[in-house]
Short mmCIF file of C-alpha atoms and ligand atoms in Angstrom, two decimals:
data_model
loop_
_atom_site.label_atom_id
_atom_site.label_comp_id
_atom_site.label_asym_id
_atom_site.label_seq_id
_atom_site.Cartn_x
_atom_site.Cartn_y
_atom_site.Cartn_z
CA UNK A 1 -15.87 -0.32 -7.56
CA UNK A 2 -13.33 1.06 -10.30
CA UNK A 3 -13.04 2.72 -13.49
CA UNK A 4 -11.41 -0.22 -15.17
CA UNK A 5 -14.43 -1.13 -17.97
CA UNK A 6 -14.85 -2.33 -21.24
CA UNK A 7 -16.43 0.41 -23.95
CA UNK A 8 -16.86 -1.20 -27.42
CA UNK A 9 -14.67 -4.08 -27.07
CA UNK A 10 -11.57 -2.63 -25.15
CA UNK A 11 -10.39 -2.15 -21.91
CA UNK A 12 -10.60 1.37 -20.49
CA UNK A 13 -9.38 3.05 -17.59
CA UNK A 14 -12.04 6.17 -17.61
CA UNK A 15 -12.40 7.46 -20.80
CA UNK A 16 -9.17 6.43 -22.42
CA UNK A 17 -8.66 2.95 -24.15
CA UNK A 18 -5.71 1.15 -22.96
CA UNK A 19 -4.60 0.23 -26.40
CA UNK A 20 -4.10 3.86 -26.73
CA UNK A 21 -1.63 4.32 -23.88
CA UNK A 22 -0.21 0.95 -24.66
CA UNK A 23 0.64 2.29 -28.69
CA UNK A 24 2.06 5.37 -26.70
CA UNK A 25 4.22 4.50 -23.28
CA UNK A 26 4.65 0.80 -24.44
CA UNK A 27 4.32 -2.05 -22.11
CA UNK A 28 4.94 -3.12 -19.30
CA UNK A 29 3.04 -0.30 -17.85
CA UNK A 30 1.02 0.57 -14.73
CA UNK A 31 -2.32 2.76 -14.95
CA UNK A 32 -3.75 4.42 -12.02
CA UNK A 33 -7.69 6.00 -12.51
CA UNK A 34 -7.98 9.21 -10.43
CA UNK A 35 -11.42 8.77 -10.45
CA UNK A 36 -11.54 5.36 -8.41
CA UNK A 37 -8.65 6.86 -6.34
CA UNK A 38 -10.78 10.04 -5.45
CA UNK A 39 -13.67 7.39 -4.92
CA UNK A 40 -12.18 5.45 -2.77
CA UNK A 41 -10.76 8.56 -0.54
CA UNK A 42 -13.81 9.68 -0.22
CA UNK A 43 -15.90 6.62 0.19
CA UNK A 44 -13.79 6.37 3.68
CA UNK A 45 -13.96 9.28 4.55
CA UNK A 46 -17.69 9.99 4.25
CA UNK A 47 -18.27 7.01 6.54
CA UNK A 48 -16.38 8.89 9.40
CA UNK A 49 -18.18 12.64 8.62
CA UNK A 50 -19.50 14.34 11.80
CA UNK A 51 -16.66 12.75 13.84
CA UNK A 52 -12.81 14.24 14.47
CA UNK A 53 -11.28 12.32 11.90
CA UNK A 54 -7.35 12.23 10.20
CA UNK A 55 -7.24 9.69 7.27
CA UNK A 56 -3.37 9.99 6.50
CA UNK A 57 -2.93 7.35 3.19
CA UNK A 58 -0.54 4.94 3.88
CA UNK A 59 1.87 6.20 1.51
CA UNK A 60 4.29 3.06 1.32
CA UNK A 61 1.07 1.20 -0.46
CA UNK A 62 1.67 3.24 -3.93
CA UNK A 63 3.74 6.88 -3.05
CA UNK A 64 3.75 8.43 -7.10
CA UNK A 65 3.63 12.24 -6.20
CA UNK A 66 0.50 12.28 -8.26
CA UNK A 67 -1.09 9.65 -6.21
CA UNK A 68 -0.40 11.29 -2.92
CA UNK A 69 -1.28 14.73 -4.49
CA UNK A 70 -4.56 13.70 -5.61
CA UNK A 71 -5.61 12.61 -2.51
CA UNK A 72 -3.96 15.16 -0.47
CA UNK A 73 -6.04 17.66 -2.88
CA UNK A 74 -8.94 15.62 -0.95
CA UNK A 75 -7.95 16.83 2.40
CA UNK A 76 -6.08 13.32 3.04
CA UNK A 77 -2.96 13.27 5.26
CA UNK A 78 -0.33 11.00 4.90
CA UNK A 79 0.90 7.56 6.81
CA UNK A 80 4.70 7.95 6.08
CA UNK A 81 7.38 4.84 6.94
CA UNK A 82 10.65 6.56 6.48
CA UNK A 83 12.16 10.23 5.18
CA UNK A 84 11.97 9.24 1.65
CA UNK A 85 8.43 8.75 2.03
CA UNK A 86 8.17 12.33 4.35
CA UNK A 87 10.06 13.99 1.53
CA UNK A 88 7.10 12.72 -0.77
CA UNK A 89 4.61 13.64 1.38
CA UNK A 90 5.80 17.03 1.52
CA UNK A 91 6.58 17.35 -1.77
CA UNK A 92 3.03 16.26 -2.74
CA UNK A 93 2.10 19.13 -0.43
CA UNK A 94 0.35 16.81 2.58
CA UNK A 95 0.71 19.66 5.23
CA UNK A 96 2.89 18.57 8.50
CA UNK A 97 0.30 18.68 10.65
CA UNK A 98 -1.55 15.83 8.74
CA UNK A 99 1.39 13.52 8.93
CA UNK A 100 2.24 10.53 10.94
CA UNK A 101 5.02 8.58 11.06
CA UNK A 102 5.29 5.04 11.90
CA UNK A 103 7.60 2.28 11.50
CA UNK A 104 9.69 -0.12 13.95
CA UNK A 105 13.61 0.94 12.42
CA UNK A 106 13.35 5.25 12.49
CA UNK A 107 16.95 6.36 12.71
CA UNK A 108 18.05 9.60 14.42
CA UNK A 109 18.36 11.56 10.93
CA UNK A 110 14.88 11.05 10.00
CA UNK A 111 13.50 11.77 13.78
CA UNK A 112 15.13 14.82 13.49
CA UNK A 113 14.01 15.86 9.82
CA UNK A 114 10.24 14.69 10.94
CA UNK A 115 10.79 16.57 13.92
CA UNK A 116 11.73 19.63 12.06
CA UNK A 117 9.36 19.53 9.70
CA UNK A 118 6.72 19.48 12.72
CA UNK A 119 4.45 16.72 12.16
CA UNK A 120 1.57 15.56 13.58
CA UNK A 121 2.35 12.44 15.19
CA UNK A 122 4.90 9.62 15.63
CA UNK A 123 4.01 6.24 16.22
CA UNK A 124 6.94 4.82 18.53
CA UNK A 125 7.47 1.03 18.68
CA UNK A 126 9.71 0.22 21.03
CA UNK A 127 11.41 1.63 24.44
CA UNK A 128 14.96 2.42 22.68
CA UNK A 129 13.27 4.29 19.42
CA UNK A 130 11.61 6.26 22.59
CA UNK A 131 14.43 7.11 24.24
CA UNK A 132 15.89 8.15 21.02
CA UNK A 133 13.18 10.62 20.06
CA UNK A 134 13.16 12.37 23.68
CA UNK A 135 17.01 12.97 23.55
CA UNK A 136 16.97 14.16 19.60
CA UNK A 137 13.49 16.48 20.85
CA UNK A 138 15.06 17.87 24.04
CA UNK A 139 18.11 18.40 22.02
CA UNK A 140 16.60 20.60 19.58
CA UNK A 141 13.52 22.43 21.87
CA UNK A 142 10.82 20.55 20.40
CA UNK A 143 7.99 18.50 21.88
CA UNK A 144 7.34 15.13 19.84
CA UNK A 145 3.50 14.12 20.25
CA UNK A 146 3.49 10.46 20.54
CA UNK A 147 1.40 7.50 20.11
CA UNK A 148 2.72 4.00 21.23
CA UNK A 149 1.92 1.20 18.75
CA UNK A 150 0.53 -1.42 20.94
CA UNK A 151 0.28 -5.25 19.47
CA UNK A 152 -2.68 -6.40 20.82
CA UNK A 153 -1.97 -9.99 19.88
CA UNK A 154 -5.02 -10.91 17.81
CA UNK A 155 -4.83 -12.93 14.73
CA UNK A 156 -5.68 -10.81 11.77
CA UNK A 157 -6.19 -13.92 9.83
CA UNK A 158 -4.58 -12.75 6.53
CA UNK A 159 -1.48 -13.82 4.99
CA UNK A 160 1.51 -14.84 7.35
CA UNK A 161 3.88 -11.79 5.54
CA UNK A 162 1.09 -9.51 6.08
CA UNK A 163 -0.35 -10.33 9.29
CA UNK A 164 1.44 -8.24 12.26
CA UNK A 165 -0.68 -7.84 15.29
CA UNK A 166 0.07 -11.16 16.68
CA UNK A 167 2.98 -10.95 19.80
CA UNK A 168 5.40 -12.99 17.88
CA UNK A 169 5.38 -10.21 15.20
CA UNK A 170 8.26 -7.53 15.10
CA UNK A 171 5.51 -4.97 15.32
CA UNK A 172 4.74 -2.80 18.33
CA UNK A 173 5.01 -2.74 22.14
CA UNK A 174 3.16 -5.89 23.54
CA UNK A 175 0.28 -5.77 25.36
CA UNK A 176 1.22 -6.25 28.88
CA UNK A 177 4.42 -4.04 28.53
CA UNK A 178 2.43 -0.93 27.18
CA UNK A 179 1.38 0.54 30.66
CA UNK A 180 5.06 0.42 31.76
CA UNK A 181 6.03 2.33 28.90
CA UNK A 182 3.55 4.83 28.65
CA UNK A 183 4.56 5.91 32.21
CA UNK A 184 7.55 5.71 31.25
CA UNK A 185 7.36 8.29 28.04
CA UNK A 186 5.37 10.91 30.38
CA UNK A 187 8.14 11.40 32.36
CA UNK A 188 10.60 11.92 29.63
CA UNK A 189 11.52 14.94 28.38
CA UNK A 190 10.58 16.32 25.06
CA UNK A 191 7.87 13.93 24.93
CA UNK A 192 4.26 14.35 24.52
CA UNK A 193 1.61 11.12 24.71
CA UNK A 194 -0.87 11.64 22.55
CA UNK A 195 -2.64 8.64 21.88
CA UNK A 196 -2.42 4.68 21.56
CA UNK A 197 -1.85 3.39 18.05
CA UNK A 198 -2.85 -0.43 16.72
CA UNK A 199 -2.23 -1.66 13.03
CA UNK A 200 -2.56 -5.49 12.89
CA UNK A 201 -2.40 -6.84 9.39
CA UNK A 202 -3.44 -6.13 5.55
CA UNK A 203 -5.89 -7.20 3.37
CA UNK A 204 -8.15 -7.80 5.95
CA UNK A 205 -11.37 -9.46 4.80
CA UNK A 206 -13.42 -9.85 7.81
CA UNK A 207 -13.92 -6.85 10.86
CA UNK A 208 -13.76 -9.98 13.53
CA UNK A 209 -9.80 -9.43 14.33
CA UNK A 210 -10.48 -5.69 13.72
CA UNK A 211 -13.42 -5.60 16.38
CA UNK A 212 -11.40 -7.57 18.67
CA UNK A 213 -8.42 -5.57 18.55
CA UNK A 214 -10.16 -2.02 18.80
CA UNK A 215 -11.96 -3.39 21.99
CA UNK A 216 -8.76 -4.08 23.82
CA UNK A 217 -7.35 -1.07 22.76
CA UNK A 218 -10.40 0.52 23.93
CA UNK A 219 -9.57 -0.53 27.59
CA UNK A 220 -6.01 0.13 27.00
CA UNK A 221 -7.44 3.97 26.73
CA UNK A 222 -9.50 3.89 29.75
CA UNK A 223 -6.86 1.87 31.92
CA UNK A 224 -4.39 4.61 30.70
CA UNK A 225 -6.68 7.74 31.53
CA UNK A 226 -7.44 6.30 35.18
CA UNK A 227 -3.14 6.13 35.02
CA UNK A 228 -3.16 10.08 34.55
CA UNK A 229 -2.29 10.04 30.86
CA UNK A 230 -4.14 12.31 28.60
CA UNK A 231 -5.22 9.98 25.33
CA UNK A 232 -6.84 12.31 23.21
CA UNK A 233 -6.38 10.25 19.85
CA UNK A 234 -6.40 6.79 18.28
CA UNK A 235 -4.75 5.38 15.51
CA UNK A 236 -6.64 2.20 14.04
CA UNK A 237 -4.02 1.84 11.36
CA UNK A 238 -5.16 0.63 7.61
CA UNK A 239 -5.69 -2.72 6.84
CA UNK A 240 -8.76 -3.15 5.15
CA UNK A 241 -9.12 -5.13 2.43
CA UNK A 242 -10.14 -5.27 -0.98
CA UNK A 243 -11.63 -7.79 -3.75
CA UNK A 244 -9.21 -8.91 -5.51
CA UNK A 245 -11.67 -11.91 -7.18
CA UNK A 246 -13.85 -9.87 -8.83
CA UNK A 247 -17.52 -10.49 -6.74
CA UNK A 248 -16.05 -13.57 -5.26
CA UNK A 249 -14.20 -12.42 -2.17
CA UNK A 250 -16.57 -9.25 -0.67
CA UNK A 251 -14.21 -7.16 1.95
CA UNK A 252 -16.93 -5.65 4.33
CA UNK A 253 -17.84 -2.31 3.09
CA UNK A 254 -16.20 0.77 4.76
CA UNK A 255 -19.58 2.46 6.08
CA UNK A 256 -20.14 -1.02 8.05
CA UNK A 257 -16.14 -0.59 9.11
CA UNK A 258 -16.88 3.01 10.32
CA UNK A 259 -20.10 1.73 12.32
CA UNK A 260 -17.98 -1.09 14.22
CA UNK A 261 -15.39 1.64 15.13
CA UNK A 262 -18.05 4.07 16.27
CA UNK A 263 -19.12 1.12 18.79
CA UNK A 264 -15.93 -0.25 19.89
CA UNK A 265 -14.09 3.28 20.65
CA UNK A 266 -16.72 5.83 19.80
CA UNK A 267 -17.27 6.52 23.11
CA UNK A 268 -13.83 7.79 24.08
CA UNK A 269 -14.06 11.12 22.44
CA UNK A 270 -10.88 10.53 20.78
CA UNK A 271 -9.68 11.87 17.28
CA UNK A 272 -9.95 9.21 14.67
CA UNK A 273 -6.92 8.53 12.76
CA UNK A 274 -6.64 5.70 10.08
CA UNK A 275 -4.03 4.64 7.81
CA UNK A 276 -5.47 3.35 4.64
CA UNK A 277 -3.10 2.29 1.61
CA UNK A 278 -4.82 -0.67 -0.14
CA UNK A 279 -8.32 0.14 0.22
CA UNK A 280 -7.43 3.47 -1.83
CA UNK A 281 -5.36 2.20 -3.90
CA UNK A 282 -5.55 -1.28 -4.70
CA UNK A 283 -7.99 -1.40 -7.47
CA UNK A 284 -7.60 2.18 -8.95
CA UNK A 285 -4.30 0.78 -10.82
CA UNK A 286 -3.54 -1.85 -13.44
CA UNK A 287 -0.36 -3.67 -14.38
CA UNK A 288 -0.76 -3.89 -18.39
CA UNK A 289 1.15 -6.39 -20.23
CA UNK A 290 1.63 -7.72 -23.89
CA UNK A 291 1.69 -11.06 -24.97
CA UNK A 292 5.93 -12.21 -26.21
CA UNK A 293 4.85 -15.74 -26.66
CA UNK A 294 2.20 -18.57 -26.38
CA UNK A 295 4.16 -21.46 -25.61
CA UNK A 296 2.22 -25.48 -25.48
CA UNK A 297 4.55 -26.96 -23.37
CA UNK A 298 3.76 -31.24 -22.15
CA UNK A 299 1.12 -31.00 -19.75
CA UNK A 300 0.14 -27.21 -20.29
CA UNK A 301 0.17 -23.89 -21.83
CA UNK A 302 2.18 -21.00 -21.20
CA UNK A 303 1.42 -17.19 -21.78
CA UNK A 304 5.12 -15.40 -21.50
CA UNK A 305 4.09 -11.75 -20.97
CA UNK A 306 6.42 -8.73 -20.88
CA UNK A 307 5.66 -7.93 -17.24
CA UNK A 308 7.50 -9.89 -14.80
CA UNK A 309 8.03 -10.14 -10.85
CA UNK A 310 10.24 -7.03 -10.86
CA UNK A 311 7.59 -5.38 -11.84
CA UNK A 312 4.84 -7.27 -9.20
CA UNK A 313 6.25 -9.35 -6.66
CA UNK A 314 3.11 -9.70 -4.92
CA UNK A 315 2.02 -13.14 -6.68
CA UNK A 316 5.37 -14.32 -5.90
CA UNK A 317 5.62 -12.80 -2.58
CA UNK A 318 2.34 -13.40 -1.09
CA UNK A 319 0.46 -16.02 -2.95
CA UNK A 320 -1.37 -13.40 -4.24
CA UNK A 321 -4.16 -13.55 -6.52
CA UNK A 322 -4.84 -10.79 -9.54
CA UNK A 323 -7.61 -11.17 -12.08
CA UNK A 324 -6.51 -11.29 -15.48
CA UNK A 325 -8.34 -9.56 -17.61
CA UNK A 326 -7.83 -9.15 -22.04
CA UNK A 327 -7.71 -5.97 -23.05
CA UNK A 328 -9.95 -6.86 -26.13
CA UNK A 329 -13.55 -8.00 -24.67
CA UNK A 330 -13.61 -12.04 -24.82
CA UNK A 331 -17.16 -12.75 -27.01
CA UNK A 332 -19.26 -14.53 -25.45
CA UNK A 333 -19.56 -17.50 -27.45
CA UNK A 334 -15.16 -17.86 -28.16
CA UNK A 335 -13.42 -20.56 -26.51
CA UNK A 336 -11.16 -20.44 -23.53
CA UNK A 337 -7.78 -22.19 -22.70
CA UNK A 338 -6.60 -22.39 -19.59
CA UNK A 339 -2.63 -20.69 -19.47
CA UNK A 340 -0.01 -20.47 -16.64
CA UNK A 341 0.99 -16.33 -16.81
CA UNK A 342 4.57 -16.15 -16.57
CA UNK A 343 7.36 -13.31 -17.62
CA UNK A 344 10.85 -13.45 -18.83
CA UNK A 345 12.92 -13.77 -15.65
CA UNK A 346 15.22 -16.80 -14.81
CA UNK A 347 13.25 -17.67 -11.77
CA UNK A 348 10.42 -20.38 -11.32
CA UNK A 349 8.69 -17.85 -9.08
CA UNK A 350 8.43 -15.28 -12.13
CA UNK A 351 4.72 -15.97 -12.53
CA UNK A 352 0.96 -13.91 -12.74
CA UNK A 353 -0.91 -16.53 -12.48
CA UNK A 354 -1.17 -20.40 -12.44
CA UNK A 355 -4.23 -22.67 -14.45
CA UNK A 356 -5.62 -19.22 -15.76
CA UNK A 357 -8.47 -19.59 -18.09
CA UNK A 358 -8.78 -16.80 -20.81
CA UNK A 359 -10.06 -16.04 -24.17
CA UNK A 360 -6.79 -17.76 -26.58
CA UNK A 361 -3.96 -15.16 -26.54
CA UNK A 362 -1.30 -14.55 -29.33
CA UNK A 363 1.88 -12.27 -29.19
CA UNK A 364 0.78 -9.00 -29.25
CA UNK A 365 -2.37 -9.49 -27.61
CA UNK A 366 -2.38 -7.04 -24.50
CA UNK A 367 -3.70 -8.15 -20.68
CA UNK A 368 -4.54 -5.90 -18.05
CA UNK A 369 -3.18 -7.73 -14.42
CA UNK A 370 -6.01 -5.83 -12.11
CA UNK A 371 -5.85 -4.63 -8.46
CA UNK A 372 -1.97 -3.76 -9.02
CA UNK A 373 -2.50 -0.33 -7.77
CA UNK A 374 -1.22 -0.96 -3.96
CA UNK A 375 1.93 -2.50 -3.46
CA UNK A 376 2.74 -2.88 -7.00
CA UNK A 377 4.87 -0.13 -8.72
CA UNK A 378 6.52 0.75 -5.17
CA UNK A 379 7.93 -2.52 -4.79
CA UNK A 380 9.22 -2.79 -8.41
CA UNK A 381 12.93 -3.82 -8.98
CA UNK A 382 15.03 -3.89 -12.01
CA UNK A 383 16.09 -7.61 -11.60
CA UNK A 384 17.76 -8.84 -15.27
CA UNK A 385 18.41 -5.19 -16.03
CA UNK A 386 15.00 -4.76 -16.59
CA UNK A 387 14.04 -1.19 -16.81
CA UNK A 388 11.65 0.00 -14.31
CA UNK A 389 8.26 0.08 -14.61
CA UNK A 390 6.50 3.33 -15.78
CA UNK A 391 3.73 4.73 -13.95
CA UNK A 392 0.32 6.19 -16.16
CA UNK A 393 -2.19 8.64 -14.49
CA UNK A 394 -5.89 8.71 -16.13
CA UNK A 395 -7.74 11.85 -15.47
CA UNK A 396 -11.69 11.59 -17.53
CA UNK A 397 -10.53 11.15 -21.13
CA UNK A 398 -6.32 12.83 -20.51
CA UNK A 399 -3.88 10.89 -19.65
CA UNK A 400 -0.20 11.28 -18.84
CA UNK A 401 3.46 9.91 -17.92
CA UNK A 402 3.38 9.96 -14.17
CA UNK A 403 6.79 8.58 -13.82
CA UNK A 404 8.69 7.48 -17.24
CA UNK A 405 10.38 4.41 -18.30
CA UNK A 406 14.28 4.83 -17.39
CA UNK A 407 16.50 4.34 -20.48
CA UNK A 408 19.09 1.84 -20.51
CA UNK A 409 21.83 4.43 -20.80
CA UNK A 410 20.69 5.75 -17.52
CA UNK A 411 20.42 2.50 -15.93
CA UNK A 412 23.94 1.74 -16.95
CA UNK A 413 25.39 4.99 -15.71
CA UNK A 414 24.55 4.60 -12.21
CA UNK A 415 26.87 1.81 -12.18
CA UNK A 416 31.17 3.55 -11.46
CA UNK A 417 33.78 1.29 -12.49
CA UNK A 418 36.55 1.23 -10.08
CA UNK A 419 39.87 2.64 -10.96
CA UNK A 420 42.03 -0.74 -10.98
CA UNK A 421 39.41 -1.86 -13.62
CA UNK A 422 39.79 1.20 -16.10
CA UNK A 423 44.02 1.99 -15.76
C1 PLP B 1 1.25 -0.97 5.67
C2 PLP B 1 0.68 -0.17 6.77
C3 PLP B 1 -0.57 0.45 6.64
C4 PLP B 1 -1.43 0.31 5.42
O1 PLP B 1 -1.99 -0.97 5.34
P1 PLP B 1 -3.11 -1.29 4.25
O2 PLP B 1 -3.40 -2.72 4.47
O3 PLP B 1 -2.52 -1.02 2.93
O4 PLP B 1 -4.28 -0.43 4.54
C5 PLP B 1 -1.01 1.25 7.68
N1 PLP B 1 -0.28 1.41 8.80
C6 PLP B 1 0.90 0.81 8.98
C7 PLP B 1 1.66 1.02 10.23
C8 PLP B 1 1.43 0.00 7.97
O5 PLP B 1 2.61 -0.61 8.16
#
């Protein structure tokens, strides 16, 4: 469910028309609907109430202040992947104690600034990132509550690039190694263990791997407790997915998510923690382009839109699908051509979307890409000096400049011209 509809012929996100924001911010543009944000929070949350839950977003899926401010206004805490994203966090005003930190490369400066800043949990992958935390904690007179991430080696059967609790995946501390380590952090100093962490893929579709996964780590936890250690929380990780076809692909909904948790790990008496990023975010932002040129080429036609990989990488990346929707309402009765969706950039892999049938397009016209508000914006480039893309926030029937378009003269200043180029 989103706020993305069509009132009297045109696209809306809430209350406000698109072609309004487009006439304002121009395009390329992303637009984010606090409303299906809010919704989605609390549509996960809700299915956990009555139990010792954390939800901590996943920031790294879409970390705008705004976004991570209008959920942390929620109660949400955060799922951070590096100090950049901690500083964001913070900034956003997620309080320490509803952070967690995971993430298989943490160097020393952010252990200690994550450290300092006294959050709630760190999610350690490996024995040397272990080791490094206990020195940098006994060094500075601070306790670091740990989780380990355990790879449970289950198949999440998603996308290869998105799929990491299998044991050939970078991710976590394998399955047969974990005991050894978990004796191994209790004796170290400035150490804490907490609690056994699992994420094992995104854009899950089906709670299968998920069900399998949260039953091993279930008698991880009781294999654990019978070795002395006190496991007082779980971190399921994010991972669930979204529909990103409209009606056609149907995610399982999160109150039947929250029921298979209950009866996997319920029983432990652990706090809850989960790390949602698509699932709030996905489909509570929009890419919106405009049409440069319709192009009949030999054996198709071409749309070439102003939005480009740079600015969504995830067709390219990950075979991903995105509806395509005009902003002005197709009629019922006007005829459709099918289009490959391609932008400007000197790459074959610059494209939307391949054999896409739509309502005949002309330059001008604008399309809304849907589902681009996880994993869009944050993994924007500016690739052909291409300005990045700015970042809309719908609030009811306001609307505002979340993050602006840069200017060229600021893109071009951040480049310094040696000295033996300018004597
Ligand atoms: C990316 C990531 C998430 C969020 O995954 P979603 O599929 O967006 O819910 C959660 N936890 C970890 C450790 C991640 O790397």
């Amino acid at each position: 469910m989103h706020h993305f509809q069509y009132k009297d012929g045109t696209l809306h996100a809430e209350d406000v028309p698109l072609t309004d924001i487009a006439a304002e911010v121009g395009t390329p543009f992303y637009c984010y609907s606090t409303a299906t944000l809010e919704r989605h929070y609390r549509v996960f949350a809700e299915a956990f109430e009555g139990t010792d839950t954390l939800v901590c977003y996943s920031v790294k899926a879409n970390s705008n202040l705004a976004v991570i401010k209008t959920l942390g206004d929620l109660g949400s805490g955060a799922d951070i992947v590096s100090e950049g994203e901690l500083r964001r966090a913070l900034a956003a005003g997620i309080p320490p104690e509803r952070i967690v930190f995971s993430g298989v490369g943490k160097q020393a400066q952010e252990l200690a600034f994550a450290l300092e800043t006294g959050i709630h949990q760190f999610n350690v992958e490996s024995e040397p990132e272990l080791e490094l935390l206990s020195q940098i904690a006994s060094n500075m007179g601070k306790e670091a509550a740990i989780a380990l991430r355990v790879n449970p080696d289950v198949d999440a059967k998603t996308h290869e690039k998105i799929t990491t609790g299998k044991a050939e995946n970078k991710f976590g501390i394998s399955w047969l190694q974990a005991p050894r380590v978990y004796a191994r952090a209790a004796a170290l100093p400035g150490i804490k263990v907490a609690g056994v962490d699992v994420h094992i893929g995104s854009q899950l579709t089906d709670l299968a791997p998920f069900e399998e996964a949260f039953t091993r780590v279930a008698s991880m936890v009781e294999e654990l407790r019978a070795a002395g250690h006190d496991i007082t929380r779980l971190d399921l990780g994010g991972g669930l997915g979204i529909p990103y076809r409209g009606t056609n692909d149907v995610p399982p909904p999160p109150a039947d998510y929250a029921a298979m948790v209950k009866r996997t790990v319920g029983h432990l008496g652990c706090q809850l923690m989960f790390e949602p990023g698509r699932m709030i975010a996905g489909n509570a932002g929009i890419l919106v382009v405009n049409v440069i040129f319709e192009k009949h080429g030999e054996d198709r036609s071409f749309l070439i839109i102003d939005g480009a990989m740079n600015d969504l990488i995830r067709p390219t990346l990950y075979d991903a699908y995105h509806d395509i929707q005009p902003v002005t309402e197709t009629a019922p009765d006007e005829a459709r051509l099918t289009y490959d969706i391609v932008g400007p950039i000197c790459e074959t892999g610059d494209f939307f979307a391949k054999g896409r049938t739509l309502s005949a397009q002309k330059p001008g016209d604008l399309l809304a890409v849907m589902s681009a508000g996880a994993y869009g914006a944050v993994q924007a480039s500016t690739y052909n000096t291409r300005p990045l893309v700015p970042e809309v926030m719908v609030n009811g029937s306001q609307f505002t400049v979340i993050r602006p378009r840069p200017s060229y003269d600021v893109m071009l200043e951040q480049d310094r011209l040696p000295d033996w180029l300018t004597n």
